[in-house]
Amino acid sequence: MRGQFVVVPVLAMLLLFGVPWWTLVLAPDWGTAGTIAGTALIVAGLLAMPAGMAFGHGKRQRDGAARVGDSLLAVIWVLFSWSILSLVLRVALLGVDDPLRSRIVAGATLLVAAGLLVHGNRVAMRVPPVKAVDVVIPRLGPGLDGLRVAVLTDTHYGAIDRTKWSEQVVAAVNALEADVVCHAGDLADGAVAKRRKQVDPLGGVQAGLGRFYITGNHEYFGEAQAWLDHMESLGWDTLHNRSTLLERDGDRIVFAGIDDPTGAASGLPGHGPDLAAALDGVPSDVPVVLLAHQPKQVRQAREAGVDLQISGHTHGGQIWPFHLLVRLDQPTLSGLTRHGPTQLYNSRGTGFWGPPFRIFAPSEITLLTLRSS
């Protein structure tokens, strides 16, 4: 088993870099000098990417290394994906003799990859557009009809200083005049002392009835309890396996939250999802909105009869076609779906993890309007 932890990643890296190497360097036959230069570039990336990821996201948290490693990860993933797809173009050019055919394929692959990376960076770094969705909750009382719930998730404040972006996101949320604002986890990557400058603008979020935060899996790579404490100091209600009852015009609704599943193995006392504790004492006739970071937690929500679960985690795949791998683990990528008695809204996320790129998976600030009919 121990050998698999070494062999599998090594094989994955060789495949990830090997396919673009063949498509862009070997097959086009650029001559001896071109082949050596291209190979040297690929090998440099092969060495620099894992080193940057290890130093950037390991215990040392060197932000410069993280930026290099993350960017190289995105570049090689896009080159790999479109190198695979270039086989279609290669078949379409059967009448063209090699090496001209291979050079056309290489040029087209590079052009498409460069365009997607430029556009993907702009999409990732912008303030997300608002995605408005109506959600009908039959048990919702008329006094709560039209309740506006703004959702942030997966902000992933990290190696790139996005303090100004954070302030702009807060302004966009406040412009919605929401009754409730939720953050569904993966707040930041790193320690509170290192990321609080980017997170602190969230203290300015305005909501008429409540602001709620839960942990995601990335909090458990760092300081989960410290982040809960910090968000509480900013005035957010931290739904750490618990719930709170809201009332408007004589009708009531419960907002509950559970920890991310990774909390169970974190070694932190009392961490890990506990839906029974979160719903303890909740009246059976009151509708429940549950914050749970991962969409697959809807299995427990469905068994408990939760009306609506709000999740993030998937980023909609973030960089196409990574969504194919995400779907192996999660029941949905984004949007509103039904799972028995429970509806699940899965946000594509407000920020991005690692590589500052979003390709065919735009970010969002979500505005859910709850309707009784």
mmCIF file of C-alpha atoms in Angstrom:
data_model
loop_
_atom_site.group_PDB
_atom_site.id
_atom_site.type_symbol
_atom_site.label_atom_id
_atom_site.label_comp_id
_atom_site.label_asym_id
_atom_site.label_seq_id
_atom_site.Cartn_x
_atom_site.Cartn_y
_atom_site.Cartn_z
ATOM 1 C CA MET A 1 0.000 0.000 0.000
ATOM 2 C CA ARG A 2 2.782 2.426 0.867
ATOM 3 C CA GLY A 3 4.314 1.992 -2.583
ATOM 4 C CA GLN A 4 1.040 3.000 -4.241
ATOM 5 C CA PHE A 5 1.249 6.444 -2.635
ATOM 6 C CA VAL A 6 4.465 6.974 -4.594
ATOM 7 C CA VAL A 7 3.876 5.038 -7.823
ATOM 8 C CA VAL A 8 0.386 6.367 -8.615
ATOM 9 C CA PRO A 9 1.281 10.098 -8.326
ATOM 10 C CA VAL A 10 4.484 9.569 -10.306
ATOM 11 C CA LEU A 11 2.621 7.814 -13.108
ATOM 12 C CA ALA A 12 -0.028 10.538 -13.080
ATOM 13 C CA MET A 13 2.636 13.240 -13.375
ATOM 14 C CA LEU A 14 4.389 11.444 -16.219
ATOM 15 C CA LEU A 15 1.098 11.123 -18.087
ATOM 16 C CA LEU A 16 0.097 14.721 -17.363
ATOM 17 C CA PHE A 17 3.356 16.076 -18.780
ATOM 18 C CA GLY A 18 4.072 13.266 -21.239
ATOM 19 C CA VAL A 19 1.024 13.755 -23.462
ATOM 20 C CA PRO A 20 1.717 17.479 -24.081
ATOM 21 C CA TRP A 21 5.406 16.643 -24.574
ATOM 22 C CA TRP A 22 4.545 14.248 -27.393
ATOM 23 C CA THR A 23 1.885 16.530 -28.909
ATOM 24 C CA LEU A 24 3.823 19.796 -28.766
ATOM 25 C CA VAL A 25 7.490 18.723 -28.915
ATOM 26 C CA LEU A 26 8.133 15.250 -30.288
ATOM 27 C CA ALA A 27 5.473 14.705 -32.958
ATOM 28 C CA PRO A 28 5.976 18.050 -34.777
ATOM 29 C CA ASP A 29 9.709 17.323 -35.315
ATOM 30 C CA TRP A 30 11.058 20.809 -34.622
ATOM 31 C CA GLY A 31 14.626 19.638 -35.216
ATOM 32 C CA THR A 32 17.308 18.858 -32.664
ATOM 33 C CA ALA A 33 17.499 22.331 -31.124
ATOM 34 C CA GLY A 34 13.722 22.722 -30.924
ATOM 35 C CA THR A 35 13.241 19.260 -29.430
ATOM 36 C CA ILE A 36 15.906 19.864 -26.781
ATOM 37 C CA ALA A 37 14.473 23.272 -25.859
ATOM 38 C CA GLY A 38 10.911 21.958 -25.689
ATOM 39 C CA THR A 39 11.934 18.941 -23.659
ATOM 40 C CA ALA A 40 13.883 21.131 -21.231
ATOM 41 C CA LEU A 41 10.795 23.312 -20.752
ATOM 42 C CA ILE A 42 8.577 20.309 -20.062
ATOM 43 C CA VAL A 43 11.089 18.809 -17.617
ATOM 44 C CA ALA A 44 11.417 22.156 -15.820
ATOM 45 C CA GLY A 45 7.654 22.263 -15.368
ATOM 46 C CA LEU A 46 7.601 18.630 -14.244
ATOM 47 C CA LEU A 47 10.052 19.467 -11.465
ATOM 48 C CA ALA A 48 8.779 22.932 -10.553
ATOM 49 C CA MET A 49 5.070 22.165 -10.271
ATOM 50 C CA PRO A 50 5.166 19.548 -7.485
ATOM 51 C CA ALA A 51 7.896 21.496 -5.701
ATOM 52 C CA GLY A 52 5.802 24.649 -5.783
ATOM 53 C CA MET A 53 2.715 22.779 -4.570
ATOM 54 C CA ALA A 54 4.650 21.099 -1.745
ATOM 55 C CA PHE A 55 6.345 24.262 -0.477
ATOM 56 C CA GLY A 56 3.311 26.448 -1.107
ATOM 57 C CA HIS A 57 0.602 24.280 0.440
ATOM 58 C CA GLY A 58 2.676 22.322 2.946
ATOM 59 C CA LYS A 59 3.555 23.344 6.487
ATOM 60 C CA ARG A 60 5.797 26.192 5.322
ATOM 61 C CA GLN A 61 3.056 27.901 3.276
ATOM 62 C CA ARG A 62 5.336 29.906 1.032
ATOM 63 C CA ASP A 63 2.949 31.981 -1.031
ATOM 64 C CA GLY A 64 5.396 32.594 -3.876
ATOM 65 C CA ALA A 65 5.918 28.863 -4.310
ATOM 66 C CA ALA A 66 2.163 28.291 -4.173
ATOM 67 C CA ARG A 67 1.539 30.816 -6.941
ATOM 68 C CA VAL A 68 4.119 29.114 -9.183
ATOM 69 C CA GLY A 69 2.924 25.581 -8.449
ATOM 70 C CA ASP A 70 -0.770 26.461 -8.796
ATOM 71 C CA SER A 71 -0.281 28.277 -12.099
ATOM 72 C CA LEU A 72 1.799 25.450 -13.558
ATOM 73 C CA LEU A 73 -0.875 22.969 -12.483
ATOM 74 C CA ALA A 74 -3.504 24.873 -14.463
ATOM 75 C CA VAL A 75 -1.266 25.288 -17.508
ATOM 76 C CA ILE A 76 -0.306 21.624 -17.736
ATOM 77 C CA TRP A 77 -3.875 20.455 -17.063
ATOM 78 C CA VAL A 78 -5.209 22.582 -19.913
ATOM 79 C CA LEU A 79 -2.378 21.510 -22.230
ATOM 80 C CA PHE A 80 -2.977 17.858 -21.310
ATOM 81 C CA SER A 81 -6.745 18.078 -21.882
ATOM 82 C CA TRP A 82 -6.475 19.816 -25.213
ATOM 83 C CA SER A 83 -3.609 17.599 -26.317
ATOM 84 C CA ILE A 84 -5.978 14.659 -25.873
ATOM 85 C CA LEU A 85 -8.702 16.476 -27.809
ATOM 86 C CA SER A 86 -6.194 17.366 -30.544
ATOM 87 C CA LEU A 87 -6.412 13.751 -31.662
ATOM 88 C CA VAL A 88 -9.711 14.719 -33.290
ATOM 89 C CA LEU A 89 -7.967 17.450 -35.264
ATOM 90 C CA ARG A 90 -5.195 15.030 -36.181
ATOM 91 C CA VAL A 91 -7.787 12.660 -37.695
ATOM 92 C CA ALA A 92 -9.413 15.549 -39.574
ATOM 93 C CA LEU A 93 -6.037 16.395 -41.122
ATOM 94 C CA LEU A 94 -5.317 12.908 -42.471
ATOM 95 C CA GLY A 95 -4.656 14.326 -45.930
ATOM 96 C CA VAL A 96 -1.871 16.563 -44.641
ATOM 97 C CA ASP A 97 1.582 15.031 -44.513
ATOM 98 C CA ASP A 98 3.571 14.870 -41.310
ATOM 99 C CA PRO A 99 5.341 16.782 -39.839
ATOM 100 C CA LEU A 100 3.140 19.623 -41.147
ATOM 101 C CA ARG A 101 0.041 17.957 -39.724
ATOM 102 C CA SER A 102 1.661 17.598 -36.302
ATOM 103 C CA ARG A 103 2.804 21.222 -36.375
ATOM 104 C CA ILE A 104 -0.703 22.431 -37.191
ATOM 105 C CA VAL A 105 -2.080 20.355 -34.315
ATOM 106 C CA ALA A 106 0.610 21.667 -31.945
ATOM 107 C CA GLY A 107 -0.042 25.270 -32.940
ATOM 108 C CA ALA A 108 -3.804 24.904 -32.587
ATOM 109 C CA THR A 109 -3.429 23.259 -29.165
ATOM 110 C CA LEU A 110 -1.181 26.044 -27.907
ATOM 111 C CA LEU A 111 -3.491 28.739 -29.294
ATOM 112 C CA VAL A 112 -6.609 27.259 -27.696
ATOM 113 C CA ALA A 113 -4.843 26.659 -24.364
ATOM 114 C CA ALA A 114 -3.471 30.205 -24.237
ATOM 115 C CA GLY A 115 -6.872 31.713 -25.030
ATOM 116 C CA LEU A 116 -8.624 29.621 -22.412
ATOM 117 C CA LEU A 117 -6.049 30.446 -19.742
ATOM 118 C CA VAL A 118 -6.268 34.193 -20.373
ATOM 119 C CA HIS A 119 -10.065 34.118 -20.304
ATOM 120 C CA GLY A 120 -10.120 31.719 -17.350
ATOM 121 C CA ASN A 121 -7.928 34.027 -15.290
ATOM 122 C CA ARG A 122 -10.237 36.976 -15.940
ATOM 123 C CA VAL A 123 -13.283 34.951 -14.904
ATOM 124 C CA ALA A 124 -11.598 33.723 -11.717
ATOM 125 C CA MET A 125 -10.358 37.135 -10.614
ATOM 126 C CA ARG A 126 -13.527 39.132 -11.285
ATOM 127 C CA VAL A 127 -16.266 39.819 -8.766
ATOM 128 C CA PRO A 128 -18.720 36.985 -9.484
ATOM 129 C CA PRO A 129 -22.070 37.751 -11.073
ATOM 130 C CA VAL A 130 -25.222 37.203 -9.030
ATOM 131 C CA LYS A 131 -27.141 34.027 -9.831
ATOM 132 C CA ALA A 132 -30.762 34.378 -8.729
ATOM 133 C CA VAL A 133 -32.776 31.218 -8.060
ATOM 134 C CA ASP A 134 -36.278 30.753 -6.666
ATOM 135 C CA VAL A 135 -36.705 27.748 -4.359
ATOM 136 C CA VAL A 136 -40.199 26.573 -3.483
ATOM 137 C CA ILE A 137 -40.431 25.143 0.036
ATOM 138 C CA PRO A 138 -43.987 23.845 0.549
ATOM 139 C CA ARG A 139 -43.745 23.968 4.362
ATOM 140 C CA LEU A 140 -42.689 27.633 4.334
ATOM 141 C CA GLY A 141 -45.191 29.914 6.025
ATOM 142 C CA PRO A 142 -46.578 32.959 4.179
ATOM 143 C CA GLY A 143 -44.754 35.317 6.519
ATOM 144 C CA LEU A 144 -41.438 33.995 5.173
ATOM 145 C CA ASP A 145 -42.445 33.905 1.518
ATOM 146 C CA GLY A 146 -39.839 35.853 -0.441
ATOM 147 C CA LEU A 147 -37.061 35.348 2.150
ATOM 148 C CA ARG A 148 -33.799 36.304 0.411
ATOM 149 C CA VAL A 149 -30.746 34.164 1.160
ATOM 150 C CA ALA A 150 -27.372 35.246 -0.272
ATOM 151 C CA VAL A 151 -24.801 32.472 -0.508
ATOM 152 C CA LEU A 152 -21.020 32.743 -0.535
ATOM 153 C CA THR A 153 -18.806 29.679 -0.525
ATOM 154 C CA ASP A 154 -15.319 28.507 -1.459
ATOM 155 C CA THR A 155 -13.729 31.945 -1.250
ATOM 156 C CA HIS A 156 -10.382 30.198 -0.615
ATOM 157 C CA TYR A 157 -8.480 33.297 0.441
ATOM 158 C CA GLY A 158 -4.897 32.244 -0.095
ATOM 159 C CA ALA A 159 -1.560 32.962 -1.744
ATOM 160 C CA ILE A 160 -2.887 35.761 -3.975
ATOM 161 C CA ASP A 161 -3.840 38.823 -1.948
ATOM 162 C CA ARG A 162 -7.508 39.428 -2.794
ATOM 163 C CA THR A 163 -8.330 41.969 -0.100
ATOM 164 C CA LYS A 164 -9.780 44.447 -2.595
ATOM 165 C CA TRP A 165 -11.734 41.643 -4.274
ATOM 166 C CA SER A 166 -13.101 40.693 -0.845
ATOM 167 C CA GLU A 167 -14.279 44.247 -0.260
ATOM 168 C CA GLN A 168 -15.967 44.298 -3.670
ATOM 169 C CA VAL A 169 -17.713 40.981 -2.986
ATOM 170 C CA VAL A 170 -19.049 42.377 0.291
ATOM 171 C CA ALA A 171 -20.358 45.450 -1.540
ATOM 172 C CA ALA A 172 -22.069 43.219 -4.105
ATOM 173 C CA VAL A 173 -23.687 41.121 -1.369
ATOM 174 C CA ASN A 174 -24.859 44.166 0.559
ATOM 175 C CA ALA A 175 -26.452 45.550 -2.600
ATOM 176 C CA LEU A 176 -28.727 42.491 -2.626
ATOM 177 C CA GLU A 177 -30.296 43.522 0.722
ATOM 178 C CA ALA A 178 -30.590 39.865 1.713
ATOM 179 C CA ASP A 179 -32.415 38.720 4.827
ATOM 180 C CA VAL A 180 -29.843 35.980 5.432
ATOM 181 C CA VAL A 181 -26.248 35.605 4.232
ATOM 182 C CA CYS A 182 -24.491 32.245 4.360
ATOM 183 C CA HIS A 183 -20.898 31.156 3.842
ATOM 184 C CA ALA A 184 -20.850 27.421 3.118
ATOM 185 C CA GLY A 185 -17.188 26.701 3.881
ATOM 186 C CA ASP A 186 -13.669 26.699 2.448
ATOM 187 C CA LEU A 187 -13.225 30.230 3.678
ATOM 188 C CA ALA A 188 -9.428 30.414 3.430
ATOM 189 C CA ASP A 189 -6.298 28.353 2.911
ATOM 190 C CA GLY A 190 -3.801 28.949 5.676
ATOM 191 C CA ALA A 191 -3.608 30.296 9.180
ATOM 192 C CA VAL A 192 -5.819 33.065 10.530
ATOM 193 C CA ALA A 193 -2.799 35.304 11.136
ATOM 194 C CA LYS A 194 -1.799 34.975 7.489
ATOM 195 C CA ARG A 195 -5.206 35.338 5.803
ATOM 196 C CA ARG A 196 -7.259 37.556 8.124
ATOM 197 C CA LYS A 197 -6.525 40.697 6.071
ATOM 198 C CA GLN A 198 -8.435 39.157 3.172
ATOM 199 C CA VAL A 199 -11.187 37.672 5.352
ATOM 200 C CA ASP A 200 -11.902 40.645 7.609
ATOM 201 C CA PRO A 201 -13.988 42.599 5.056
ATOM 202 C CA LEU A 202 -16.639 39.896 5.585
ATOM 203 C CA GLY A 203 -17.310 41.564 8.911
ATOM 204 C CA GLY A 204 -19.044 44.276 6.888
ATOM 205 C CA VAL A 205 -21.632 41.936 5.351
ATOM 206 C CA GLN A 206 -25.155 43.114 6.161
ATOM 207 C CA ALA A 207 -28.149 40.831 6.641
ATOM 208 C CA GLY A 208 -31.549 41.534 8.147
ATOM 209 C CA LEU A 209 -31.988 38.267 10.040
ATOM 210 C CA GLY A 210 -28.644 36.492 10.257
ATOM 211 C CA ARG A 211 -25.175 35.646 8.915
ATOM 212 C CA PHE A 212 -24.177 31.996 9.095
ATOM 213 C CA TYR A 213 -20.856 30.208 8.510
ATOM 214 C CA ILE A 214 -19.786 26.560 8.474
ATOM 215 C CA THR A 215 -16.454 24.834 7.937
ATOM 216 C CA GLY A 216 -15.384 23.257 4.667
ATOM 217 C CA ASN A 217 -12.727 20.618 4.157
ATOM 218 C CA HIS A 218 -9.956 23.190 3.645
ATOM 219 C CA GLU A 219 -10.399 24.649 7.112
ATOM 220 C CA TYR A 220 -9.300 21.243 8.403
ATOM 221 C CA PHE A 221 -6.038 21.484 6.477
ATOM 222 C CA GLY A 222 -5.197 24.416 8.746
ATOM 223 C CA GLU A 223 -6.962 26.003 11.715
ATOM 224 C CA ALA A 224 -10.635 25.036 11.663
ATOM 225 C CA GLN A 225 -11.459 26.045 15.227
ATOM 226 C CA ALA A 226 -9.472 29.260 14.875
ATOM 227 C CA TRP A 227 -11.478 30.148 11.765
ATOM 228 C CA LEU A 228 -14.733 29.454 13.580
ATOM 229 C CA ASP A 229 -13.590 31.713 16.399
ATOM 230 C CA HIS A 230 -12.468 34.424 13.988
ATOM 231 C CA MET A 231 -15.712 34.453 12.022
ATOM 232 C CA GLU A 232 -17.590 34.661 15.293
ATOM 233 C CA SER A 233 -15.461 37.690 16.221
ATOM 234 C CA LEU A 234 -16.557 39.271 12.921
ATOM 235 C CA GLY A 235 -20.181 38.879 13.952
ATOM 236 C CA TRP A 236 -21.048 35.716 12.027
ATOM 237 C CA ASP A 237 -23.148 32.985 13.639
ATOM 238 C CA THR A 238 -21.011 29.833 13.354
ATOM 239 C CA LEU A 239 -23.271 26.815 12.845
ATOM 240 C CA HIS A 240 -20.877 24.227 14.263
ATOM 241 C CA ASN A 241 -23.286 21.248 14.346
ATOM 242 C CA ARG A 242 -26.101 23.398 15.638
ATOM 243 C CA SER A 243 -29.077 25.438 14.475
ATOM 244 C CA THR A 244 -30.837 28.716 15.040
ATOM 245 C CA LEU A 245 -34.503 29.614 14.724
ATOM 246 C CA LEU A 246 -35.584 32.661 12.712
ATOM 247 C CA GLU A 247 -39.035 34.232 12.754
ATOM 248 C CA ARG A 248 -40.780 36.768 10.543
ATOM 249 C CA ASP A 249 -44.426 37.816 10.560
ATOM 250 C CA GLY A 250 -45.377 34.934 12.816
ATOM 251 C CA ASP A 251 -43.757 32.170 10.759
ATOM 252 C CA ARG A 252 -40.559 30.328 11.613
ATOM 253 C CA ILE A 253 -37.633 28.703 9.780
ATOM 254 C CA VAL A 254 -34.521 26.943 11.048
ATOM 255 C CA PHE A 255 -31.027 27.453 9.670
ATOM 256 C CA ALA A 256 -28.754 24.581 10.681
ATOM 257 C CA GLY A 257 -25.142 23.771 9.893
ATOM 258 C CA ILE A 258 -22.860 20.751 10.103
ATOM 259 C CA ASP A 259 -19.092 20.356 9.854
ATOM 260 C CA ASP A 260 -17.345 19.007 6.798
ATOM 261 C CA PRO A 261 -16.740 15.210 6.945
ATOM 262 C CA THR A 262 -12.964 15.753 7.102
ATOM 263 C CA GLY A 263 -13.455 17.199 10.576
ATOM 264 C CA ALA A 264 -14.007 13.701 11.969
ATOM 265 C CA ALA A 265 -10.380 12.759 11.273
ATOM 266 C CA SER A 266 -8.918 16.144 12.205
ATOM 267 C CA GLY A 267 -8.169 15.268 15.819
ATOM 268 C CA LEU A 268 -10.112 18.331 16.973
ATOM 269 C CA PRO A 269 -12.511 17.431 19.793
ATOM 270 C CA GLY A 270 -16.153 17.756 18.803
ATOM 271 C CA HIS A 271 -15.471 18.236 15.097
ATOM 272 C CA GLY A 272 -17.033 16.235 12.290
ATOM 273 C CA PRO A 273 -20.600 16.331 10.964
ATOM 274 C CA ASP A 274 -23.312 15.608 13.542
ATOM 275 C CA LEU A 275 -26.695 16.222 11.961
ATOM 276 C CA ALA A 276 -28.588 14.817 14.943
ATOM 277 C CA ALA A 277 -26.957 17.393 17.210
ATOM 278 C CA ALA A 278 -27.584 20.173 14.705
ATOM 279 C CA LEU A 279 -31.297 19.362 14.545
ATOM 280 C CA ASP A 280 -31.733 18.580 18.232
ATOM 281 C CA GLY A 281 -34.809 20.375 19.557
ATOM 282 C CA VAL A 282 -35.941 21.596 16.120
ATOM 283 C CA PRO A 283 -39.780 21.592 15.965
ATOM 284 C CA SER A 284 -41.056 19.030 13.458
ATOM 285 C CA ASP A 285 -43.397 21.502 11.785
ATOM 286 C CA VAL A 286 -40.691 24.087 11.017
ATOM 287 C CA PRO A 287 -38.868 24.001 7.643
ATOM 288 C CA VAL A 288 -35.101 23.477 7.810
ATOM 289 C CA VAL A 289 -32.344 24.973 5.666
ATOM 290 C CA LEU A 290 -29.094 23.080 6.189
ATOM 291 C CA LEU A 291 -25.598 24.352 5.408
ATOM 292 C CA ALA A 292 -23.355 21.387 4.538
ATOM 293 C CA HIS A 293 -20.186 22.008 2.568
ATOM 294 C CA GLN A 294 -20.187 18.882 0.397
ATOM 295 C CA PRO A 295 -23.168 18.007 -1.817
ATOM 296 C CA LYS A 296 -22.892 14.309 -0.939
ATOM 297 C CA GLN A 297 -23.933 15.159 2.610
ATOM 298 C CA VAL A 298 -27.445 15.376 1.171
ATOM 299 C CA ARG A 299 -27.797 11.644 1.842
ATOM 300 C CA GLN A 300 -28.044 12.344 5.566
ATOM 301 C CA ALA A 301 -30.135 15.459 4.976
ATOM 302 C CA ARG A 302 -32.640 13.441 2.960
ATOM 303 C CA GLU A 303 -32.970 10.841 5.714
ATOM 304 C CA ALA A 304 -33.588 13.622 8.237
ATOM 305 C CA GLY A 305 -36.253 15.264 6.095
ATOM 306 C CA VAL A 306 -34.341 18.535 5.626
ATOM 307 C CA ASP A 307 -36.168 20.882 3.257
ATOM 308 C CA LEU A 308 -33.175 22.570 1.602
ATOM 309 C CA GLN A 309 -29.437 21.919 1.740
ATOM 310 C CA ILE A 310 -26.972 24.584 0.602
ATOM 311 C CA SER A 311 -23.515 23.370 -0.431
ATOM 312 C CA GLY A 312 -20.383 24.313 -2.358
ATOM 313 C CA HIS A 313 -17.132 22.332 -2.642
ATOM 314 C CA THR A 314 -17.275 21.309 -6.317
ATOM 315 C CA HIS A 315 -16.456 24.715 -7.900
ATOM 316 C CA GLY A 316 -18.458 23.361 -10.844
ATOM 317 C CA GLY A 317 -15.223 21.582 -11.765
ATOM 318 C CA GLN A 318 -13.318 24.930 -11.907
ATOM 319 C CA ILE A 319 -11.136 23.965 -14.888
ATOM 320 C CA TRP A 320 -12.785 21.874 -17.602
ATOM 321 C CA PRO A 321 -12.839 18.868 -17.868
ATOM 322 C CA PHE A 322 -12.000 18.325 -14.186
ATOM 323 C CA HIS A 323 -15.739 18.150 -13.560
ATOM 324 C CA LEU A 324 -15.661 14.563 -14.830
ATOM 325 C CA LEU A 325 -13.491 13.594 -11.857
ATOM 326 C CA VAL A 326 -15.604 15.610 -9.409
ATOM 327 C CA ARG A 327 -18.745 13.744 -10.502
ATOM 328 C CA LEU A 328 -17.140 10.469 -9.439
ATOM 329 C CA ASP A 329 -17.339 11.700 -5.839
ATOM 330 C CA GLN A 330 -20.312 14.069 -5.716
ATOM 331 C CA PRO A 331 -23.983 13.693 -6.739
ATOM 332 C CA THR A 332 -24.107 17.053 -8.512
ATOM 333 C CA LEU A 333 -21.841 19.828 -9.793
ATOM 334 C CA SER A 334 -24.039 22.905 -9.483
ATOM 335 C CA GLY A 335 -27.581 24.185 -9.430
ATOM 336 C CA LEU A 336 -30.822 23.096 -7.809
ATOM 337 C CA THR A 337 -31.627 19.380 -7.644
ATOM 338 C CA ARG A 338 -34.089 17.239 -5.719
ATOM 339 C CA HIS A 339 -33.160 14.259 -3.568
ATOM 340 C CA GLY A 340 -36.318 12.708 -2.179
ATOM 341 C CA PRO A 341 -37.929 15.240 0.174
ATOM 342 C CA THR A 342 -34.799 17.400 0.168
ATOM 343 C CA GLN A 343 -33.789 20.032 -2.349
ATOM 344 C CA LEU A 344 -30.073 20.698 -2.793
ATOM 345 C CA TYR A 345 -28.610 23.925 -4.078
ATOM 346 C CA ASN A 346 -24.953 23.483 -4.976
ATOM 347 C CA SER A 347 -23.050 26.698 -5.666
ATOM 348 C CA ARG A 348 -20.118 26.761 -8.098
ATOM 349 C CA GLY A 349 -18.338 28.874 -5.487
ATOM 350 C CA THR A 350 -17.409 32.518 -5.139
ATOM 351 C CA GLY A 351 -13.637 32.218 -5.446
ATOM 352 C CA PHE A 352 -11.228 29.539 -6.614
ATOM 353 C CA TRP A 353 -8.804 27.094 -5.107
ATOM 354 C CA GLY A 354 -5.129 27.203 -6.106
ATOM 355 C CA PRO A 355 -4.849 27.998 -9.813
ATOM 356 C CA PRO A 356 -6.369 31.441 -10.446
ATOM 357 C CA PHE A 357 -8.370 30.130 -13.395
ATOM 358 C CA ARG A 358 -11.962 29.127 -14.061
ATOM 359 C CA ILE A 359 -12.640 27.513 -17.432
ATOM 360 C CA PHE A 360 -16.250 26.706 -18.367
ATOM 361 C CA ALA A 361 -17.151 26.867 -14.655
ATOM 362 C CA PRO A 362 -17.837 30.506 -13.726
ATOM 363 C CA SER A 363 -18.005 31.603 -10.108
ATOM 364 C CA GLU A 364 -21.144 33.002 -8.541
ATOM 365 C CA ILE A 365 -22.730 34.922 -5.724
ATOM 366 C CA THR A 366 -26.039 33.162 -5.235
ATOM 367 C CA LEU A 367 -29.328 34.777 -4.261
ATOM 368 C CA LEU A 368 -31.908 32.191 -3.260
ATOM 369 C CA THR A 369 -35.447 33.485 -2.856
ATOM 370 C CA LEU A 370 -37.530 31.085 -0.788
ATOM 371 C CA ARG A 371 -41.152 30.707 -1.882
ATOM 372 C CA SER A 372 -44.045 29.013 -0.139
ATOM 373 C CA SER A 373 -45.703 28.079 -3.436
#
